[in-house]
CSV table of C-alpha atoms in Angstrom, one decimal:
chain,number,residue,atom,x,y,z
A,1,MET,CA,-254.6,-152.7,19.1
A,2,GLN,CA,-255.8,-150.0,21.5
A,3,GLY,CA,-258.4,-147.5,20.5
A,4,SER,CA,-257.3,-144.1,19.2
A,5,ARG,CA,-256.9,-141.1,21.4
A,6,LYS,CA,-257.8,-137.6,20.3
A,7,ASP,CA,-254.8,-136.0,22.0
A,8,MET,CA,-251.5,-137.9,21.2
A,9,ILE,CA,-249.0,-137.9,24.0
A,10,PRO,CA,-246.0,-136.3,22.3
A,11,ALA,CA,-242.6,-138.0,22.3
A,12,ALA,CA,-241.1,-134.7,23.3
A,13,LYS,CA,-242.6,-131.3,24.3
A,14,PRO,CA,-240.5,-128.2,24.4
A,15,VAL,CA,-241.4,-125.7,27.0
A,16,ILE,CA,-242.0,-122.1,25.9
A,17,GLY,CA,-244.0,-120.4,28.6
A,18,ASP,CA,-244.8,-117.0,29.8
A,19,GLU,CA,-241.4,-116.6,31.5
A,20,GLU,CA,-239.5,-117.4,28.3
A,21,VAL,CA,-241.7,-115.0,26.3
A,22,ALA,CA,-241.2,-112.2,28.9
A,23,ALA,CA,-237.4,-112.8,28.9
A,24,ALA,CA,-237.3,-112.6,25.0
A,25,VAL,CA,-239.4,-109.4,25.0
A,26,ARG,CA,-237.3,-107.8,27.7
A,27,VAL,CA,-234.2,-108.3,25.6
A,28,LEU,CA,-235.8,-107.1,22.4
A,29,ARG,CA,-237.0,-103.9,24.0
A,30,GLY,CA,-233.6,-103.4,25.7
A,31,GLY,CA,-231.7,-103.3,22.4
A,32,ARG,CA,-228.7,-105.4,23.3
A,33,VAL,CA,-229.5,-108.5,21.3
A,34,VAL,CA,-226.3,-110.3,20.3
A,35,GLN,CA,-223.6,-111.5,22.7
A,36,GLY,CA,-224.4,-108.9,25.3
A,37,PRO,CA,-225.0,-109.1,29.1
A,38,GLU,CA,-227.5,-111.9,28.9
A,39,VAL,CA,-225.0,-114.2,27.2
A,40,ALA,CA,-222.4,-113.3,29.8
A,41,ALA,CA,-224.9,-114.0,32.6
A,42,PHE,CA,-225.9,-117.3,31.0
A,43,GLU,CA,-222.3,-118.4,30.8
A,44,GLU,CA,-221.6,-117.6,34.4
A,45,GLU,CA,-224.8,-119.3,35.6
A,46,PHE,CA,-224.2,-122.4,33.5
A,47,GLY,CA,-220.8,-122.8,35.1
A,48,ALA,CA,-222.6,-124.0,38.3
A,49,LEU,CA,-223.4,-127.2,36.4
A,50,VAL,CA,-219.8,-127.9,35.6
A,51,GLU,CA,-217.9,-127.1,38.8
A,52,GLY,CA,-217.2,-123.5,37.8
A,53,ARG,CA,-215.4,-124.3,34.5
A,54,ALA,CA,-215.2,-121.6,31.8
A,55,CYS,CA,-218.3,-121.6,29.7
A,56,VAL,CA,-218.5,-120.1,26.2
A,57,ALA,CA,-222.0,-119.8,24.6
A,58,VAL,CA,-222.4,-120.3,20.8
A,59,ASN,CA,-225.2,-120.6,18.3
A,60,SER,CA,-225.7,-124.4,18.3
A,61,GLY,CA,-224.5,-127.7,19.7
A,62,THR,CA,-222.8,-128.5,16.4
A,63,SER,CA,-220.9,-125.2,16.6
A,64,ALA,CA,-219.8,-126.0,20.1
A,65,LEU,CA,-218.3,-129.4,18.9
A,66,HIS,CA,-216.7,-127.7,15.9
A,67,LEU,CA,-215.1,-124.9,17.9
A,68,ALA,CA,-213.9,-127.2,20.7
A,69,LEU,CA,-212.0,-129.3,18.1
A,70,LEU,CA,-210.5,-126.2,16.5
A,71,ALA,CA,-209.5,-124.7,19.9
A,72,LEU,CA,-207.7,-128.0,20.7
A,73,ASP,CA,-205.8,-127.8,17.3
A,74,ILE,CA,-207.6,-130.8,15.8
A,75,GLY,CA,-207.5,-130.6,12.1
A,76,PRO,CA,-206.3,-132.0,8.8
A,77,GLY,CA,-204.3,-135.3,9.1
A,78,ASP,CA,-205.9,-136.0,12.5
A,79,GLU,CA,-208.4,-138.7,13.4
A,80,VAL,CA,-211.1,-138.5,16.1
A,81,ILE,CA,-212.7,-141.6,17.6
A,82,VAL,CA,-216.5,-141.2,17.8
A,83,PRO,CA,-219.5,-143.5,18.2
A,84,SER,CA,-221.5,-144.1,15.0
A,85,PHE,CA,-224.6,-144.5,17.2
A,86,SER,CA,-225.3,-140.8,17.6
A,87,PHE,CA,-226.7,-137.8,15.7
A,88,ALA,CA,-224.7,-137.0,12.6
A,89,ALA,CA,-223.4,-133.8,14.2
A,90,SER,CA,-220.9,-135.8,16.3
A,91,ALA,CA,-219.1,-136.9,13.1
A,92,ASN,CA,-219.9,-133.8,11.1
A,93,ALA,CA,-218.1,-131.6,13.6
A,94,VAL,CA,-215.0,-133.7,13.1
A,95,ARG,CA,-215.2,-133.3,9.3
A,96,LEU,CA,-215.8,-129.5,9.6
A,97,ALA,CA,-212.6,-129.2,11.6
A,98,GLY,CA,-210.8,-130.9,8.7
A,99,ALA,CA,-210.2,-134.2,10.6
A,100,GLU,CA,-211.6,-137.7,9.9
A,101,PRO,CA,-213.9,-139.6,12.2
A,102,VAL,CA,-213.1,-143.2,13.2
A,103,PHE,CA,-216.1,-145.1,14.4
A,104,ALA,CA,-215.9,-147.4,17.4
A,105,GLU,CA,-218.4,-149.8,18.9
A,106,ILE,CA,-220.8,-149.1,21.7
A,107,ASP,CA,-221.8,-150.9,24.8
A,108,PRO,CA,-225.1,-152.7,23.9
A,109,ASP,CA,-226.7,-151.8,27.3
A,110,THR,CA,-225.9,-148.1,27.7
A,111,PHE,CA,-225.4,-147.3,24.0
A,112,CYS,CA,-222.2,-145.3,24.9
A,113,LEU,CA,-218.7,-145.9,23.6
A,114,ASP,CA,-217.2,-149.2,24.5
A,115,PRO,CA,-213.7,-148.5,25.9
A,116,ASP,CA,-212.3,-151.8,24.6
A,117,ALA,CA,-213.4,-150.9,21.1
A,118,VAL,CA,-211.9,-147.5,21.5
A,119,ALA,CA,-208.6,-148.9,22.6
A,120,GLU,CA,-208.6,-151.1,19.4
A,121,ALA,CA,-209.4,-148.1,17.2
A,122,VAL,CA,-206.5,-145.9,18.4
A,123,GLY,CA,-203.9,-145.5,15.6
A,124,PRO,CA,-201.0,-143.3,14.7
A,125,ARG,CA,-203.2,-140.5,13.5
A,126,THR,CA,-205.6,-140.5,16.4
A,127,ALA,CA,-205.7,-137.1,18.0
A,128,ALA,CA,-208.8,-137.1,20.1
A,129,LEU,CA,-211.6,-139.1,21.6
A,130,MET,CA,-215.2,-137.8,21.5
A,131,PRO,CA,-217.5,-139.9,23.7
A,132,VAL,CA,-221.2,-139.1,23.5
A,133,HIS,CA,-223.3,-139.1,26.7
A,134,LEU,CA,-226.2,-140.6,24.7
A,135,TYR,CA,-229.8,-140.2,25.7
A,136,GLY,CA,-228.6,-138.5,28.9
A,137,HIS,CA,-226.5,-141.5,30.2
A,138,PRO,CA,-222.9,-140.7,31.0
A,139,ALA,CA,-220.2,-142.5,28.9
A,140,PRO,CA,-217.6,-144.5,30.8
A,141,MET,CA,-215.4,-141.6,31.4
A,142,GLY,CA,-213.0,-143.3,33.9
A,143,ARG,CA,-211.6,-145.7,31.3
A,144,LEU,CA,-211.8,-143.3,28.5
A,145,THR,CA,-209.9,-140.7,30.4
A,146,GLN,CA,-207.2,-143.3,31.1
A,147,LEU,CA,-207.0,-144.2,27.4
A,148,ALA,CA,-206.7,-140.5,26.5
A,149,GLN,CA,-203.9,-139.9,29.0
A,150,ARG,CA,-202.1,-143.1,28.0
A,151,HIS,CA,-202.0,-142.1,24.3
A,152,GLY,CA,-201.7,-138.4,24.7
A,153,LEU,CA,-205.1,-137.7,23.2
A,154,ALA,CA,-207.5,-134.8,23.6
A,155,LEU,CA,-210.8,-135.8,25.2
A,156,VAL,CA,-213.9,-133.9,24.1
A,157,GLU,CA,-217.2,-134.7,25.7
A,158,ASP,CA,-220.3,-134.6,23.5
A,159,ALA,CA,-222.8,-133.8,26.3
A,160,CYS,CA,-225.4,-132.3,24.0
A,161,GLN,CA,-228.1,-134.6,25.5
A,162,ALA,CA,-226.8,-134.8,29.1
A,163,HIS,CA,-227.4,-131.6,31.0
A,164,ALA,CA,-226.9,-132.3,34.7
A,165,ALA,CA,-226.0,-136.0,34.2
A,166,ALA,CA,-223.2,-137.3,36.5
A,167,LEU,CA,-220.9,-140.2,37.0
A,168,HIS,CA,-219.9,-141.2,40.5
A,169,GLY,CA,-221.0,-137.8,41.7
A,170,ARG,CA,-219.0,-135.9,39.1
A,171,PRO,CA,-221.0,-133.9,36.5
A,172,VAL,CA,-220.5,-134.6,32.9
A,173,GLY,CA,-218.7,-131.7,31.2
A,174,THR,CA,-215.9,-131.8,33.8
A,175,PHE,CA,-213.9,-134.9,32.6
A,176,GLY,CA,-212.6,-133.7,29.2
A,177,ASP,CA,-210.3,-131.1,27.7
A,178,ALA,CA,-213.5,-129.6,26.4
A,179,ALA,CA,-217.2,-130.5,26.7
A,180,CYS,CA,-220.2,-129.4,24.5
A,181,PHE,CA,-223.9,-128.9,25.3
A,182,SER,CA,-226.8,-128.2,23.0
A,183,PHE,CA,-229.9,-126.0,23.7
A,184,TYR,CA,-232.0,-127.2,20.8
A,185,PRO,CA,-235.8,-127.1,21.7
A,186,THR,CA,-236.2,-130.8,22.5
A,187,LYS,CA,-233.2,-131.0,24.8
A,188,ASN,CA,-233.7,-131.2,28.6
A,189,MET,CA,-233.3,-127.4,28.6
A,190,HIS,CA,-233.3,-125.1,25.6
A,191,ALA,CA,-232.6,-121.6,24.4
A,192,LEU,CA,-234.7,-121.9,21.2
A,193,GLU,CA,-231.3,-122.8,19.7
A,194,GLY,CA,-227.7,-122.6,21.0
A,195,GLY,CA,-224.8,-124.4,22.5
A,196,MET,CA,-222.2,-124.1,25.2
A,197,VAL,CA,-218.5,-125.1,25.2
A,198,VAL,CA,-217.0,-125.9,28.6
A,199,ALA,CA,-213.3,-125.5,29.0
A,200,PRO,CA,-211.1,-126.5,32.0
A,201,ASP,CA,-209.2,-123.1,32.0
A,202,GLU,CA,-209.6,-119.5,30.9
A,203,ALA,CA,-206.8,-119.8,28.4
A,204,LEU,CA,-208.8,-122.3,26.3
A,205,GLY,CA,-211.9,-120.3,27.1
A,206,ARG,CA,-210.4,-117.2,25.5
A,207,THR,CA,-209.4,-119.1,22.4
A,208,LEU,CA,-213.0,-120.3,22.1
A,209,ARG,CA,-214.3,-116.8,22.5
A,210,LEU,CA,-212.0,-115.6,19.7
A,211,LEU,CA,-213.1,-118.4,17.4
A,212,ARG,CA,-216.8,-117.7,17.9
A,213,ASN,CA,-216.4,-114.0,17.1
A,214,GLN,CA,-214.3,-113.6,14.0
A,215,GLY,CA,-211.1,-114.0,15.9
A,216,MET,CA,-211.4,-110.8,17.9
A,217,GLU,CA,-211.9,-109.8,21.5
A,218,GLN,CA,-211.8,-106.1,20.8
A,219,ARG,CA,-213.7,-104.8,17.8
A,220,TYR,CA,-211.6,-104.8,14.6
A,221,GLU,CA,-208.6,-106.2,16.4
A,222,ASN,CA,-208.7,-109.7,14.9
A,223,GLU,CA,-206.1,-112.0,16.4
A,224,ILE,CA,-206.8,-115.3,14.7
A,225,VAL,CA,-209.1,-116.6,12.0
A,226,GLY,CA,-212.5,-117.1,13.5
A,227,ALA,CA,-216.2,-117.4,12.5
A,228,ASN,CA,-219.5,-115.9,13.5
A,229,MET,CA,-221.0,-118.5,15.9
A,230,ARG,CA,-222.3,-116.1,18.5
A,231,MET,CA,-225.3,-116.7,20.7
A,232,THR,CA,-228.0,-114.0,20.7
A,233,ASP,CA,-229.1,-112.4,23.9
A,234,VAL,CA,-232.7,-113.5,23.2
A,235,SER,CA,-231.5,-117.1,23.3
A,236,ALA,CA,-229.4,-116.6,26.4
A,237,ALA,CA,-232.3,-114.9,28.2
A,238,ILE,CA,-234.5,-117.9,27.5
A,239,GLY,CA,-231.7,-120.3,28.4
A,240,ARG,CA,-231.4,-118.6,31.8
A,241,VAL,CA,-235.1,-119.1,32.5
A,242,GLN,CA,-234.8,-122.8,31.5
A,243,LEU,CA,-231.6,-123.3,33.5
A,244,ALA,CA,-233.3,-122.2,36.7
A,245,ARG,CA,-235.9,-124.9,36.1
A,246,LEU,CA,-233.5,-127.7,35.0
A,247,GLU,CA,-233.0,-129.5,38.3
A,248,GLY,CA,-236.8,-129.7,38.9
A,249,TRP,CA,-237.4,-130.9,35.3
A,250,THR,CA,-234.5,-133.4,35.7
A,251,GLU,CA,-236.1,-134.9,38.8
A,252,ARG,CA,-239.4,-135.1,37.0
A,253,ARG,CA,-237.7,-137.0,34.1
A,254,ARG,CA,-236.1,-139.4,36.5
A,255,ALA,CA,-239.3,-139.9,38.4
A,256,ASN,CA,-241.1,-140.5,35.1
A,257,ALA,CA,-238.4,-143.0,34.1
A,258,LYS,CA,-238.8,-144.8,37.4
A,259,ALA,CA,-242.6,-145.1,36.9
A,260,LEU,CA,-242.0,-146.6,33.4
A,261,ASP,CA,-239.3,-148.9,34.8
A,262,GLU,CA,-241.8,-150.3,37.3
A,263,GLY,CA,-244.7,-150.5,34.9
A,264,LEU,CA,-243.2,-152.0,31.8
A,265,THR,CA,-243.7,-155.8,31.7
A,266,GLY,CA,-243.3,-156.4,28.0
A,267,LEU,CA,-240.2,-154.3,27.2
A,268,ALA,CA,-237.0,-154.2,29.2
A,269,ALA,CA,-236.3,-150.9,30.9
A,270,PRO,CA,-233.1,-149.0,30.0
A,271,THR,CA,-229.9,-150.0,31.7
A,272,VAL,CA,-228.2,-147.6,34.0
A,273,ALA,CA,-224.5,-148.2,34.8
A,274,ASP,CA,-223.3,-148.3,38.4
A,275,GLY,CA,-222.6,-144.7,39.6
A,276,ALA,CA,-224.4,-143.1,36.7
A,277,ARG,CA,-227.0,-140.3,37.1
A,278,HIS,CA,-229.1,-140.8,34.0
A,279,VAL,CA,-231.1,-137.6,33.1
A,280,TYR,CA,-233.3,-139.3,30.5
A,281,HIS,CA,-233.1,-137.0,27.5
A,282,GLN,CA,-234.7,-140.1,26.0
A,283,TYR,CA,-236.2,-143.2,27.6
A,284,THR,CA,-235.0,-145.8,25.2
A,285,VAL,CA,-235.9,-149.4,25.2
A,286,ARG,CA,-234.9,-152.2,22.8
A,287,VAL,CA,-237.4,-154.3,20.9
A,288,PRO,CA,-236.0,-157.7,20.1
A,289,GLY,CA,-236.5,-159.0,16.6
A,290,GLY,CA,-235.1,-156.2,14.6
A,291,ALA,CA,-236.5,-153.2,12.8
A,292,GLU,CA,-239.6,-155.0,11.6
A,293,ALA,CA,-240.7,-155.9,15.1
A,294,ARG,CA,-239.6,-152.5,16.5
A,295,ASP,CA,-241.6,-150.6,13.8
A,296,ALA,CA,-244.7,-152.8,14.5
A,297,VAL,CA,-244.5,-151.9,18.2
A,298,GLN,CA,-244.1,-148.2,17.3
A,299,ARG,CA,-247.3,-148.4,15.1
A,300,GLU,CA,-249.2,-150.0,18.0
A,301,LEU,CA,-248.1,-147.4,20.4
A,302,GLU,CA,-249.1,-144.6,18.2
A,303,ALA,CA,-252.5,-146.2,17.6
A,304,GLY,CA,-252.8,-146.2,21.3
A,305,GLY,CA,-252.1,-142.4,21.5
A,306,VAL,CA,-248.5,-142.6,22.5
A,307,GLY,CA,-245.9,-140.7,20.4
A,308,CYS,CA,-242.5,-142.4,20.2
A,309,ALA,CA,-239.5,-142.1,18.1
A,310,VAL,CA,-236.4,-143.9,16.8
A,311,TYR,CA,-233.0,-142.3,17.7
A,312,TYR,CA,-231.2,-143.2,15.4
A,313,PRO,CA,-232.6,-145.5,12.6
A,314,THR,CA,-229.4,-145.1,10.5
A,315,PRO,CA,-226.0,-145.2,12.2
A,316,ILE,CA,-223.6,-142.5,11.1
A,317,HIS,CA,-221.2,-145.0,9.4
A,318,ARG,CA,-224.0,-145.9,7.0
A,319,LEU,CA,-224.9,-142.4,6.0
A,320,LYS,CA,-223.8,-141.2,2.6
A,321,PRO,CA,-220.9,-138.9,3.7
A,322,TYR,CA,-219.3,-141.8,5.8
A,323,ALA,CA,-220.3,-145.1,4.1
A,324,HIS,CA,-217.1,-145.2,2.1
A,325,LEU,CA,-215.1,-145.6,5.3
A,326,GLY,CA,-216.4,-149.2,5.5
A,327,ALA,CA,-216.8,-149.4,9.3
A,328,ASP,CA,-218.0,-152.8,10.5
A,329,LEU,CA,-220.1,-152.2,13.6
A,330,PRO,CA,-222.6,-155.1,14.3
A,331,VAL,CA,-223.4,-154.0,17.8
A,332,THR,CA,-224.3,-150.5,16.5
A,333,ASP,CA,-226.3,-151.9,13.6
A,334,ALA,CA,-228.3,-154.1,16.0
A,335,ALA,CA,-229.0,-151.2,18.3
A,336,ALA,CA,-230.2,-149.0,15.4
A,337,ALA,CA,-232.7,-151.8,14.4
A,338,GLU,CA,-234.1,-152.2,17.9
A,339,VAL,CA,-234.2,-148.9,19.8
A,340,LEU,CA,-237.4,-147.1,20.5
A,341,SER,CA,-237.8,-144.0,22.7
A,342,LEU,CA,-240.9,-143.5,24.8
A,343,PRO,CA,-242.1,-140.2,26.2
A,344,VAL,CA,-240.4,-139.2,29.5
A,345,HIS,CA,-240.5,-135.4,29.4
A,346,PRO,CA,-241.5,-133.5,32.5
A,347,GLN,CA,-244.9,-132.4,31.3
A,348,LEU,CA,-246.3,-136.0,31.5
A,349,THR,CA,-249.1,-136.5,33.9
A,350,ALA,CA,-249.8,-139.6,36.0
A,351,ASP,CA,-252.6,-140.5,33.5
A,352,ASP,CA,-250.1,-140.1,30.7
A,353,LEU,CA,-247.6,-142.4,32.3
A,354,GLU,CA,-250.4,-145.0,32.9
A,355,GLN,CA,-251.4,-144.8,29.3
A,356,ILE,CA,-247.8,-145.2,28.1
A,357,VAL,CA,-247.3,-148.3,30.2
A,358,GLU,CA,-250.5,-149.9,29.1
A,359,ALA,CA,-249.9,-149.1,25.5
A,360,ALA,CA,-246.3,-150.4,25.6
A,361,ASN,CA,-247.2,-153.6,27.4
A,362,SER,CA,-250.1,-154.2,25.0
A,363,ALA,CA,-248.0,-153.5,21.9
A,364,ALA,CA,-245.3,-155.9,23.1
A,365,ARG,CA,-247.9,-158.7,23.6
A,366,SER,CA,-249.6,-157.9,20.3
A,367,VAL,CA,-246.3,-158.0,18.3
A,368,GLY,CA,-245.0,-161.0,20.2
A,369,VAL,CA,-241.9,-159.5,21.7
A,370,ALA,CA,-243.0,-159.5,25.3
A,371,ARG,CA,-240.2,-160.6,27.6
């Protein structure tokens, strides 16, 4: 075990700097604080990431998923195929819309939905597919798009962890009937809190804007039943600052990932599919031997001053709200027992990267899982 270090390298480190503070203060002093000009500007600027598609800002990534399903008329009696290996919001949004999630297996290398498993899961009540671009790696959108078209299904991209990711040069968020991003503080960019729904046309965009604002475009002229899921101008102003830095931060994440790829000798580097631009929201390795070995490696890393985390220790199909569905997902269960995410955020220094590599290699040897 390595000696302890006074300053732990954090697994994630949200950026809240002087520019973010100045943007928030500017909005607060200006008096337009909810769904005003900053939100409109953020929506327009975010559109550059998704080939100019309509963008609708909301108060969280979960709200984005929920409203996307509602706007596509997904509701009671419908089923939506989702991965169980994701944050619970992926399935919760389906339930909130009144539909039922159906869990499908993942590819053991990329951790994204396995199209063959999805094809087997399609049934008479299936209304939509919701692939997750997990950890910043694009899901196999080519085959999933073909499946959706063949069966007449809506396709909703959960891109909450994948800002600026791409597949064969095409950005995530541009494949589906809707796509959703999160701006939670630990994401590759944040707005303190918030989300964005991306729509392929202005008609769906208008429906989403109605849904987020009590069903009205003009004050007191409610057209449909909606909710209050608006983004504040404070969040949008911070999001605009972060968006301007996203490409630089993304390249830092990718460079950090490359350094880890080249330095790790005890643990296998994450797989990147052909044509995928991985943006490394998380740098996730697998520790052979199951949860006991993985947890031992995590303890060794933390003793060596390296923060790390498990995303996600309990698959959604084993959580209390969904366990009764009885999904049998051995590939997902194995992944949940073996994954461990190392720091990859853009604030890492060269010394940090060296320490992460040394600690990870030492931990793998100590636990006896070195490849």
